[in-house]
Coordinates of C-alpha atoms and ligand atoms in Angstrom, one line a residue:
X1 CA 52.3 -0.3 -204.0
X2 CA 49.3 -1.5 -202.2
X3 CA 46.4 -1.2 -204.4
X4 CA 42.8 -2.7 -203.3
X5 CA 40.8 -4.7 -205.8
X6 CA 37.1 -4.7 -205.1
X7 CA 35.5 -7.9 -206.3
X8 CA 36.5 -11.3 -206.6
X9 CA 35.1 -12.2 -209.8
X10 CA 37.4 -13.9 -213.0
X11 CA 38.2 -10.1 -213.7
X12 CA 38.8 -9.0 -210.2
X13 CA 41.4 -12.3 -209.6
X14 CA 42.8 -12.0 -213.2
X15 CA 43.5 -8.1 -211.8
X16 CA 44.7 -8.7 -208.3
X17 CA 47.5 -11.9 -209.9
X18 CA 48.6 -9.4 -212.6
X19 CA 49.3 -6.9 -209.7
X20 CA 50.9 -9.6 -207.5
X21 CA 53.5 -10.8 -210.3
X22 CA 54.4 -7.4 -210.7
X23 CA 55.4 -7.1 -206.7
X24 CA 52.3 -5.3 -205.5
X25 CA 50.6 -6.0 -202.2
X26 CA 47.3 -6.7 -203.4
X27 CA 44.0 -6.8 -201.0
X28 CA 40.7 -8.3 -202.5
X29 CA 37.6 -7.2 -201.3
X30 CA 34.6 -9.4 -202.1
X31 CA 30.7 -8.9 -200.8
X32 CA 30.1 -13.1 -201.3
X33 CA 31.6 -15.7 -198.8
X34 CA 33.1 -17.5 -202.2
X35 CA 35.3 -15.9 -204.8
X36 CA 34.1 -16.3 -208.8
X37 CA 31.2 -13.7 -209.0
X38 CA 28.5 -14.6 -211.8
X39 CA 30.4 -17.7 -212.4
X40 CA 30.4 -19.5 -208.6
X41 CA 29.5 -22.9 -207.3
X42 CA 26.4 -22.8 -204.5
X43 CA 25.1 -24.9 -202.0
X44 CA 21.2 -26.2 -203.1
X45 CA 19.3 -27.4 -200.8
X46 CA 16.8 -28.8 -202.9
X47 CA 19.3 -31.3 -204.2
X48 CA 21.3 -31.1 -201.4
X49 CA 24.4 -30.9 -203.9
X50 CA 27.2 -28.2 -205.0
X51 CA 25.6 -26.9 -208.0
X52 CA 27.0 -24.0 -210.2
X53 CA 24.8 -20.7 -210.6
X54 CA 24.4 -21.6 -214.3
X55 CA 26.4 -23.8 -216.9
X56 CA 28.9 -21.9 -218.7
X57 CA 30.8 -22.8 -221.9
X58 CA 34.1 -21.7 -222.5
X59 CA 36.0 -21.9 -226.2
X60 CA 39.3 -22.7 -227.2
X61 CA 39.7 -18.9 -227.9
X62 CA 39.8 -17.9 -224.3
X63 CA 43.5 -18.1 -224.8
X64 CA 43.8 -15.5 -221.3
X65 CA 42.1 -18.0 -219.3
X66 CA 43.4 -20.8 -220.4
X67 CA 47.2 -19.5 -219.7
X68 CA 46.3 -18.0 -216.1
X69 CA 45.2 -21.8 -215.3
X70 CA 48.6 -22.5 -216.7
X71 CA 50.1 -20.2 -214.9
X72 CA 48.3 -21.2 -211.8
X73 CA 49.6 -25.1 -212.6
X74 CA 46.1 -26.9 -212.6
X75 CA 45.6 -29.2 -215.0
X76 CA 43.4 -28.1 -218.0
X77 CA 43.2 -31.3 -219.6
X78 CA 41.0 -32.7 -216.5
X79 CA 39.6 -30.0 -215.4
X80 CA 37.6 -28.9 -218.8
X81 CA 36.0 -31.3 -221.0
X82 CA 37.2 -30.2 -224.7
X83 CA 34.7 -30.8 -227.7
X84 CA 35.2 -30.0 -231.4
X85 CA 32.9 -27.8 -232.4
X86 CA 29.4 -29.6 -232.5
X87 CA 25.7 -28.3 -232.3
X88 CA 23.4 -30.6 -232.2
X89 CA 20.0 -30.4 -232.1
X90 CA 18.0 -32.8 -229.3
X91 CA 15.6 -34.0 -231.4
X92 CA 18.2 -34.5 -234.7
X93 CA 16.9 -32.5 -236.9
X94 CA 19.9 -30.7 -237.1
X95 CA 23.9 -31.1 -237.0
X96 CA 26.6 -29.1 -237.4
X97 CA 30.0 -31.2 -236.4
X98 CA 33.1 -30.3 -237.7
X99 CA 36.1 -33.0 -237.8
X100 CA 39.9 -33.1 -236.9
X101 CA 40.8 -30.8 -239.9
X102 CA 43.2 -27.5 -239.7
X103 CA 41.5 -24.2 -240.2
X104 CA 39.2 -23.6 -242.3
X105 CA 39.0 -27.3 -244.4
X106 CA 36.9 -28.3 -240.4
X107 CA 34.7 -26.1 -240.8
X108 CA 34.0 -26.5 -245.0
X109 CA 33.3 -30.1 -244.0
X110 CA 31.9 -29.3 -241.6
X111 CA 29.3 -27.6 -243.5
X112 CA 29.2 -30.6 -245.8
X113 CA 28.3 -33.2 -243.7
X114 CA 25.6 -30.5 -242.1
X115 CA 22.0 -31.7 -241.2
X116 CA 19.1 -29.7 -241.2
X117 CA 20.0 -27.0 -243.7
X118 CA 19.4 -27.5 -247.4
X119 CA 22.6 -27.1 -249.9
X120 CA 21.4 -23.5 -251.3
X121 CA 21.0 -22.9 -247.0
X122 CA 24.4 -24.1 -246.1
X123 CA 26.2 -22.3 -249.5
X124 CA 24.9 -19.2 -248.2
X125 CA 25.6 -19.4 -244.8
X126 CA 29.6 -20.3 -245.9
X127 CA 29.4 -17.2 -248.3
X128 CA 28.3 -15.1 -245.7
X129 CA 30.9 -16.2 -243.1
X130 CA 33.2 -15.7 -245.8
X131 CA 32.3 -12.1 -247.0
X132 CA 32.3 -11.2 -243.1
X133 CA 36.3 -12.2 -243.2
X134 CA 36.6 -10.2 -246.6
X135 CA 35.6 -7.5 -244.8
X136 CA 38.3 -8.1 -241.7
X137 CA 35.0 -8.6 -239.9
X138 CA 33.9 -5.5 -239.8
X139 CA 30.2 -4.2 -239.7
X140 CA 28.5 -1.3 -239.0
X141 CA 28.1 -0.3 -235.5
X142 CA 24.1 0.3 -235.5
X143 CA 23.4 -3.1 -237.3
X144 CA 21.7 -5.9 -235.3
X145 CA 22.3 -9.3 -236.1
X146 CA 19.0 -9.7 -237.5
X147 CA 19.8 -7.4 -240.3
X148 CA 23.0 -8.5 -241.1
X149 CA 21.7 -11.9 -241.5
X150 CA 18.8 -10.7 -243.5
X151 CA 20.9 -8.7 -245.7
X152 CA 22.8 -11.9 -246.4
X153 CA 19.8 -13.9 -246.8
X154 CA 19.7 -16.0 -244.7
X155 CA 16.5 -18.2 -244.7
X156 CA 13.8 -18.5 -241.8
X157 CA 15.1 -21.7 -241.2
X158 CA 18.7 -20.9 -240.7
X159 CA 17.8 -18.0 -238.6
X160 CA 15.9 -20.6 -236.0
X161 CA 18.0 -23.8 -236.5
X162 CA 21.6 -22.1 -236.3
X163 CA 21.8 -18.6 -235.9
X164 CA 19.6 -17.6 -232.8
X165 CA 21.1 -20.9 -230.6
X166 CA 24.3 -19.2 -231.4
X167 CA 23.3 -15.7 -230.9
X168 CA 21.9 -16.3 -227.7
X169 CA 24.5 -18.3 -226.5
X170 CA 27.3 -16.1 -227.6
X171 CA 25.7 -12.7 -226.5
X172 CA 22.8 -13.7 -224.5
X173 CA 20.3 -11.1 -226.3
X174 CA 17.9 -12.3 -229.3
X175 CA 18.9 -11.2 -232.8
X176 CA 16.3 -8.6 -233.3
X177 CA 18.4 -6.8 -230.6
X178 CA 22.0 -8.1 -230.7
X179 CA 24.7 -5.9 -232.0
X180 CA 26.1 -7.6 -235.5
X181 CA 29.7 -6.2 -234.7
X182 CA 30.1 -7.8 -231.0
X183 CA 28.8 -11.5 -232.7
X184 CA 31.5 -11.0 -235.8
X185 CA 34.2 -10.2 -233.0
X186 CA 33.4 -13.9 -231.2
X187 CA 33.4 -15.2 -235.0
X188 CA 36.8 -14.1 -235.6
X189 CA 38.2 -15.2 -232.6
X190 CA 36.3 -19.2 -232.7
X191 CA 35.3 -20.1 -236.7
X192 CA 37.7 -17.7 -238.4
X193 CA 40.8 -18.5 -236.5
X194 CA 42.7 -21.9 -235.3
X195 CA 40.5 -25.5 -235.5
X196 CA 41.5 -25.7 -231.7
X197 CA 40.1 -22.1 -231.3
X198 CA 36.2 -23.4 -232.0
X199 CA 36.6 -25.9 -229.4
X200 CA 33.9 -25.9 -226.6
X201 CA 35.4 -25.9 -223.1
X202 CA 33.3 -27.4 -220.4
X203 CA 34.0 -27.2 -216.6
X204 CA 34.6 -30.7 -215.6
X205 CA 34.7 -29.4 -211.4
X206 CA 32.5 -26.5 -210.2
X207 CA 33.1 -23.5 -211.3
X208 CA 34.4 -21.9 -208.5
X209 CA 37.2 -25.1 -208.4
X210 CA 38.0 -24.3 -211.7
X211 CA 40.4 -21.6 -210.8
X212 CA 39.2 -18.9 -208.8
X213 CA 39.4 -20.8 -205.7
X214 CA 43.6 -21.8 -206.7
X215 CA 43.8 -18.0 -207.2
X216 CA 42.0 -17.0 -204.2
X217 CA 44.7 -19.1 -202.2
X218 CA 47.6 -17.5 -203.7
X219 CA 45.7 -14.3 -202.9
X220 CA 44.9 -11.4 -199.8
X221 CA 41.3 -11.9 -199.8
X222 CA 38.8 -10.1 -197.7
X223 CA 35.7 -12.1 -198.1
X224 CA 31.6 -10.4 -196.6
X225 CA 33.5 -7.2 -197.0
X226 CA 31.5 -5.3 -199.3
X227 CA 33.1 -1.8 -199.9
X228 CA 31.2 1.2 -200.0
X229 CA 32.9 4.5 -199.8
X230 CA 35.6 5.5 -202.0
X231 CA 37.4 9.1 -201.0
X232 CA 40.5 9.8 -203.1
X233 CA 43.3 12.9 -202.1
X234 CA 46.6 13.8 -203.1
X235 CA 48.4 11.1 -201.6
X236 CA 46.1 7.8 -201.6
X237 CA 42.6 6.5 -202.2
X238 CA 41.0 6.0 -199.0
X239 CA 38.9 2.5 -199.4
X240 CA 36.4 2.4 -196.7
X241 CA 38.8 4.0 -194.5
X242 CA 41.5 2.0 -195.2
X243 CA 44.3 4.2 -197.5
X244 CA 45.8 2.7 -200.7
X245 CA 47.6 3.7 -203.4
X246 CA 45.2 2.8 -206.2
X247 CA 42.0 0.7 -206.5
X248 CA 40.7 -1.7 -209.2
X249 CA 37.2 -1.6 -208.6
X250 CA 36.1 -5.2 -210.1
X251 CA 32.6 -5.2 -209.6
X252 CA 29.9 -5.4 -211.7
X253 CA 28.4 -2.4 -213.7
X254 CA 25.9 -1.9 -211.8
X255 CA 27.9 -2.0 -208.6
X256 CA 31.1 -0.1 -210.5
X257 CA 28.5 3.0 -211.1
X258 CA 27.3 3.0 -207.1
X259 CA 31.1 3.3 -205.9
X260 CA 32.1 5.2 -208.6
X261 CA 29.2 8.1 -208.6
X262 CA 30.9 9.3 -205.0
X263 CA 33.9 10.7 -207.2
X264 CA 34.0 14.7 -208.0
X265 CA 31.9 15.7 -210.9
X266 CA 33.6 16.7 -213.6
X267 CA 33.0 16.3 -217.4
X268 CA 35.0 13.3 -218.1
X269 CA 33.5 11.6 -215.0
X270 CA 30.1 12.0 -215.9
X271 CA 31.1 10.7 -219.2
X272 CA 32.2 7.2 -217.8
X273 CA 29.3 6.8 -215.4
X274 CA 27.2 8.2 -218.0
X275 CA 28.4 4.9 -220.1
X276 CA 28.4 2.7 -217.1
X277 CA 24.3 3.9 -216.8
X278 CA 23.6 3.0 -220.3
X279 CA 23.6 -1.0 -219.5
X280 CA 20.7 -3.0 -219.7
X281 CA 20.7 -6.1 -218.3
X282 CA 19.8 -9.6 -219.3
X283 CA 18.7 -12.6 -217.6
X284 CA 20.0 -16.7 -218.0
X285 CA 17.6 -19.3 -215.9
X286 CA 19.8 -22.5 -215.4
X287 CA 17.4 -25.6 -214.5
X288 CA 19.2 -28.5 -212.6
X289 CA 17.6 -32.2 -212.6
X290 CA 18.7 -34.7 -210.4
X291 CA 18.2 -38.2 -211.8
X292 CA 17.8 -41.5 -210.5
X293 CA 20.8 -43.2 -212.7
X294 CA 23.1 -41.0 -215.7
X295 CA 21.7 -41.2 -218.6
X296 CA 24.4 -40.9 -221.0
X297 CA 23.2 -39.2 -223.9
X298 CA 25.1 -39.7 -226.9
X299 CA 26.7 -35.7 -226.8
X300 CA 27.2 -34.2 -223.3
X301 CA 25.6 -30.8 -225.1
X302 CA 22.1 -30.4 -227.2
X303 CA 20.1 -28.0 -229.0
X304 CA 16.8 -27.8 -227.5
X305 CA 13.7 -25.9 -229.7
X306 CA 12.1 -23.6 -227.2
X307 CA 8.4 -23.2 -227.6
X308 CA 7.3 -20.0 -225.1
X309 CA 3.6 -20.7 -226.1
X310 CA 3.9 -24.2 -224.7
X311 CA 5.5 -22.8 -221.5
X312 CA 9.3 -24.6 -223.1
X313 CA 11.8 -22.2 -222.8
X314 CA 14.8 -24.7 -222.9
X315 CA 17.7 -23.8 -225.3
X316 CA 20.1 -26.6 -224.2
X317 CA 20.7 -29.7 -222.5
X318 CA 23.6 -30.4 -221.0
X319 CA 24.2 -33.9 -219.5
X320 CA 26.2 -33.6 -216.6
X321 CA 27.8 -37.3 -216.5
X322 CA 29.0 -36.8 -219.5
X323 CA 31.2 -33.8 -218.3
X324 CA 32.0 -34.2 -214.6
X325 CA 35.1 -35.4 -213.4
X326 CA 35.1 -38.5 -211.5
X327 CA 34.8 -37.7 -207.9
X328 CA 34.1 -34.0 -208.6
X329 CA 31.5 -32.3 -206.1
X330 CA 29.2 -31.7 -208.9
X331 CA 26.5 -34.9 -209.0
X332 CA 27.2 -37.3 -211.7
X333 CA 23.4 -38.2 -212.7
X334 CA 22.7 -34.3 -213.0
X335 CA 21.0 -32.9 -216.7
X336 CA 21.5 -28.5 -216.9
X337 CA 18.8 -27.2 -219.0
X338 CA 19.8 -23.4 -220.0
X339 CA 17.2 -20.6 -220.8
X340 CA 19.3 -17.4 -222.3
X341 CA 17.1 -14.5 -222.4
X342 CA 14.8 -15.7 -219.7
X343 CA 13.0 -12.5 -218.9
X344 CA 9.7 -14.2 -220.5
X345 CA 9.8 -16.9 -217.2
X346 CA 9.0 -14.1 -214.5
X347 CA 4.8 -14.9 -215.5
X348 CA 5.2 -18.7 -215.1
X349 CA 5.9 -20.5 -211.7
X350 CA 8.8 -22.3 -210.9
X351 CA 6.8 -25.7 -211.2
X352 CA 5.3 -24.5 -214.7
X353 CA 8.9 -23.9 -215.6
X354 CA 9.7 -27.1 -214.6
X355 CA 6.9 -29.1 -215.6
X356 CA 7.1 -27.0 -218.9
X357 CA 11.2 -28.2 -219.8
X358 CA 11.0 -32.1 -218.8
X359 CA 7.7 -32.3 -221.6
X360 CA 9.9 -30.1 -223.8
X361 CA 13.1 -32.5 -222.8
X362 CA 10.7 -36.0 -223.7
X363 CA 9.2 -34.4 -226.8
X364 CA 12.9 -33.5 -228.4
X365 CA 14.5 -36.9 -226.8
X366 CA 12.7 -39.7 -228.2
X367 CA 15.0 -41.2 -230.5
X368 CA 17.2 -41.9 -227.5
X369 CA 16.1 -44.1 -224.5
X370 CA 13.4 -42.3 -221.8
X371 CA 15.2 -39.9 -219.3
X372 CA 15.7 -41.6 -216.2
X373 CA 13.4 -41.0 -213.4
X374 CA 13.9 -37.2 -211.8
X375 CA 14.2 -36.8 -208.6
X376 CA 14.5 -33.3 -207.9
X377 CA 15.3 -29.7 -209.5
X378 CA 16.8 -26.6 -209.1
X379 CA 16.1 -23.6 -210.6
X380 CA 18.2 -20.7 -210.3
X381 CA 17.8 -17.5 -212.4
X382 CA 20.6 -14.7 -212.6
X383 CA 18.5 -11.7 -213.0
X384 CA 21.5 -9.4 -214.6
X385 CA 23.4 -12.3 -215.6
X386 CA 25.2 -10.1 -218.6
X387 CA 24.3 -6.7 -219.8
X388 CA 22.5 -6.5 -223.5
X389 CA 25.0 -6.8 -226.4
X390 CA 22.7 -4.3 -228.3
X391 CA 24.7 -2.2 -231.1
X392 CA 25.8 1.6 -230.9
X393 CA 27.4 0.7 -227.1
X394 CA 29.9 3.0 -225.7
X395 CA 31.6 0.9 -223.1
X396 CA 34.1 2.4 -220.8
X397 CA 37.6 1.8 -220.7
X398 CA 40.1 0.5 -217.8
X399 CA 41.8 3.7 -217.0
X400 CA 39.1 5.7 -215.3
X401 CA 39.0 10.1 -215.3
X402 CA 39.3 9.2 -211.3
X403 CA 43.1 9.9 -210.0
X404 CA 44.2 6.0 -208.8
X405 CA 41.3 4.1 -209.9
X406 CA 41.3 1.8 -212.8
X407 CA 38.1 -0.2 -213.4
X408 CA 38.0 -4.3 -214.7
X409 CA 35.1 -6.4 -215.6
X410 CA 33.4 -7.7 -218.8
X411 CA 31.4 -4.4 -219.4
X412 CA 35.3 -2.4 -220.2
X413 CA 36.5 -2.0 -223.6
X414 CA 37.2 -5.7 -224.0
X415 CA 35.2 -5.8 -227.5
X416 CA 33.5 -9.6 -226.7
X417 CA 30.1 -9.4 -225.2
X418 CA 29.9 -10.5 -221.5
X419 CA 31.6 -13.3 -221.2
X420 CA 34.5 -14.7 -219.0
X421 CA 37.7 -14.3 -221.4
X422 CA 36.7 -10.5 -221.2
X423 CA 36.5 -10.7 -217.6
X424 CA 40.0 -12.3 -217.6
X425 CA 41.7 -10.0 -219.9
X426 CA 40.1 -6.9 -218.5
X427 CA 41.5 -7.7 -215.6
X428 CA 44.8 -8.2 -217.3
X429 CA 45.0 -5.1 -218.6
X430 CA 44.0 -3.0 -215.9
X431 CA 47.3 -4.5 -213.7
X432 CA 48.9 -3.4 -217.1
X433 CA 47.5 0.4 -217.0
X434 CA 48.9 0.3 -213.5
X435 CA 51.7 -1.1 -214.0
X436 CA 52.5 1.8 -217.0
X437 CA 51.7 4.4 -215.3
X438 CA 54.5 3.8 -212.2
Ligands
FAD501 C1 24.0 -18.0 -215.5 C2 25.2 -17.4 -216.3 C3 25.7 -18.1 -217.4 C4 26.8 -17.6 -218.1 N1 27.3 -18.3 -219.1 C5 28.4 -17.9 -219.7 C6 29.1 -18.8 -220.6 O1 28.6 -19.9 -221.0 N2 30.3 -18.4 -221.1 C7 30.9 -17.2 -220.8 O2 32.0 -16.9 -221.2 N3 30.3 -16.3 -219.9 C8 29.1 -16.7 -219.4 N4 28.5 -15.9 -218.4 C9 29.0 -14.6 -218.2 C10 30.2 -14.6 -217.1 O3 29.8 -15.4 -216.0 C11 30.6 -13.2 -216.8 O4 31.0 -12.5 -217.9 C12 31.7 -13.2 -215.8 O5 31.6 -14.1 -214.7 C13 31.9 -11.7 -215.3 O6 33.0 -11.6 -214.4 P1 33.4 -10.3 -213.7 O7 34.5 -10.5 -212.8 O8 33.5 -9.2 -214.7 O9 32.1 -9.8 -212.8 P2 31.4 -10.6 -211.6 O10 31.5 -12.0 -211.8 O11 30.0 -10.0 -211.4 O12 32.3 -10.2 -210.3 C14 32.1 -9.1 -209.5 C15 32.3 -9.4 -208.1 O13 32.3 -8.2 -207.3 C16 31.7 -8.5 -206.1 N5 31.2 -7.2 -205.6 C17 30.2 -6.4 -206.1 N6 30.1 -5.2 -205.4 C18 31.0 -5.3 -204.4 C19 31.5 -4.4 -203.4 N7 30.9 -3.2 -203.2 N8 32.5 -4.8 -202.6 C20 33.1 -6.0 -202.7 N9 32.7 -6.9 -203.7 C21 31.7 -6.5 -204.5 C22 30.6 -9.5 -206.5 O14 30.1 -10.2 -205.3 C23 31.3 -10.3 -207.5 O15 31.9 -11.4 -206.8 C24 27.3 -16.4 -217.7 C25 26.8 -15.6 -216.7 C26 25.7 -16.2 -215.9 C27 25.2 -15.4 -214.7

């Protein structure tokens, strides 16, 4: 068959190799000049470097990702930097660092050895991890995290020092609002399963290297085409035109529900674009520093306590040549600072921003030697970089109520909040679907 794929993110590549190793002909179409979507390298010209449109972390859990590398023979080992799990906070008040130990004895001493969180704190946060397996982590579908960490009461203290870093992280959307179900699921799959599974993954090349670009090669891509008529009949789907025998429209929610809305109404459409309406979207602000030598800090990733009234929004520090390949195109003396959330930045100006992070970066860094000079930033903030993981949502699924149209990206049915592994295996299973359905 020749089936169209619109959009070149992880999902729309995952979709468009699944359908290829299957024997399809299948034609990408991507808006953007690059392939990778929300998760891309960019040109800045304030640094005059290759920068990526925000850090992102992967885990050892992204088991889909990590086998289409495989599958696509690049080298995983030296192109993502593994770490065991460790969170540390920048100014060391706190630190969770779990050793070399099989499941679950690395995280149990982990907890041990943790800083910042009194023995009643740490028993409690164990039992409630523990409880949450008891109950094949399961939770209600209305509770937010904020009350399931209440109801197991956990302190003030642990809410600030350990669960909202993860929270926002994880799901990008603060505790008061994130859903307690889609935050168990990413628990089962990192702490609850393999040692290897808690890993942090982090992009050694720039993002778009990672993969996508390898896929993109292997790949029909059509790139500045952005589609935007689809007209199905009896015999094909008509894709701007251009007839095919089904389409995986790979796009974005918010793009999926402007293609999409062209269909017939009937019930079970309005259903699906009904779901696809009930996103909300939040934002991640990504700040890249240029410095005048690496700094080396003693973890290539730290907690960061944000202080909105002081105009420091920071939530982590990532230092760059600590995780960049040699020879990569990302710069070597480069720091990421990473704002989840980051709809409170639209009243400040970039330069209160900035001036706001590198106090907030001295403040929480002094018991390690003073940041090298800076000589230039970047900031870049994704307005709808993931939708709100808030409870009671309906997402939809892969196979659409259109006739030839299946639908991939990390706002389907994958049941992790938006995040790249449900990008990949979306687009997995919507080759799948197809595949079935022959
Ligand atoms: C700053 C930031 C940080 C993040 N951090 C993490 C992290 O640490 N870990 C993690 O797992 N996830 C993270 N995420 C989320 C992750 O990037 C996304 O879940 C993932 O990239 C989504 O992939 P996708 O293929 O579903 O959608 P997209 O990446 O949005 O891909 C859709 C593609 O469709 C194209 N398109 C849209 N409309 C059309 C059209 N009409 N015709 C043709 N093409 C079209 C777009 O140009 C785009 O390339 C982060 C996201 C951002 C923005």
């Amino acid at each position: 068959m020749k089936i169209a794929v619109i959009g070149a993110g992880w999902a729309g590549l995952s979709a468009a190799l699944g359908l290829q190793r299957q024997g399809h002909h299948a034609v990408v179409f991507e808006a953007a000049r690059i392939p990778g979507g929300r998760a891309r390298s960019l040109h800045s010209p304030r640094l005059n470097a290759t920068i990526d449109n925000g850090q992102h972390i992967l885990l050892g859990a992204y088991t889909e990702t990590l086998a289409l590398m495989r599958q696509l023979n690049l080298p995983i080992e030296s192109r993502l930097l593994r770490l065991g799990l460790n969170l540390q906070a920048a100014d060391g008040s706190f630190r969770l660092r779990a050793p070399v130990l099989p499941a679950p004895w690395h995280l149990l001493a982990g907890m041990v050895g943790m800083r910042g969180l009194s023995l009643p704190g740490r028993f409690r946060l164990v039992a409630l991890i523990h409880r949450l397996k008891k109950q094949r982590w399961q939770l209600p579908d209305s509770l937010t995290v904020e009350q399931w960490l209440t109801q197991g009461h956990q302190s003030i203290h642990a809410m600030r020092c350990f669960w909202t870093p993860l929270c926002l992280a994880a799901l990008n959307t603060p505790i008061d609002q994130a859903s307690a179900q889609l935050l168990a699921n990413v628990l089962r799959d990192s702490l609850g399963a393999r040692r290897a599974d808690s890993d942090m993954l982090l992009p050694r090349v720039d993002l778009s290297e990672l993969w996508p670009a390898q896929a993109a090669r292997q790949l029909d891509i059509r790139y500045g085409h952005a589609i935007r008529h689809l007209n199905t009949c009896s015999t094909h789907i008509a894709v701007d035109n251009d007839p095919f025998d089904a389409v995986v429209v790979a796009t974005s929610a918010h793009s999926a529900a402007r293609l999409l809305r062209q269909g017939t109404p009937t019930p079970a459409g309005n259903e699906y674009l009904a779901r696809l309406a009930a996103f909300r979207y939040t934002s991640i602000a990504t700040i890249s520093l240029k410095l005048q030598h690496a700094w080396n800090l003693p973890c290539p990733m730290l907690m960061l306590y944000d202080y909105p009234d002081k105009r420091q929004f920071g939530q982590w520090l990532f230092d760059r040549s600590r995780i960049a390949a040699r020879g990569s195109a990302l710069q070597d003396a480069s720091l990421s600072i990473v704002i989840s959330n980051a709809g409170a930045l639209g009243s400040h100006t970039r330069d209160e921003i900035v001036t706001g992070a590198l106090q907030q970066i001295r403040e929480q860094t002094r018991r390690f030697k003073p940041m090298p000079k800076v000589l230039g930033h970047e900031l870049i903030v994704e307005k709808r970089a993931t939708f709100a993981a808030v409870p009671n949502l309906k997402r939809p699924g892969n196979a659409t109520p259109w006739p030839r149209v299946w639908a991939a990206g990390d706002w389907t049915d994958t049941g992790y909040p938006a995040v790249l592994e449900g990008a990949v295996r979306s687009g997995k299973r919507a080759a799948e679907l197809i595949a079935a359905c022959r």
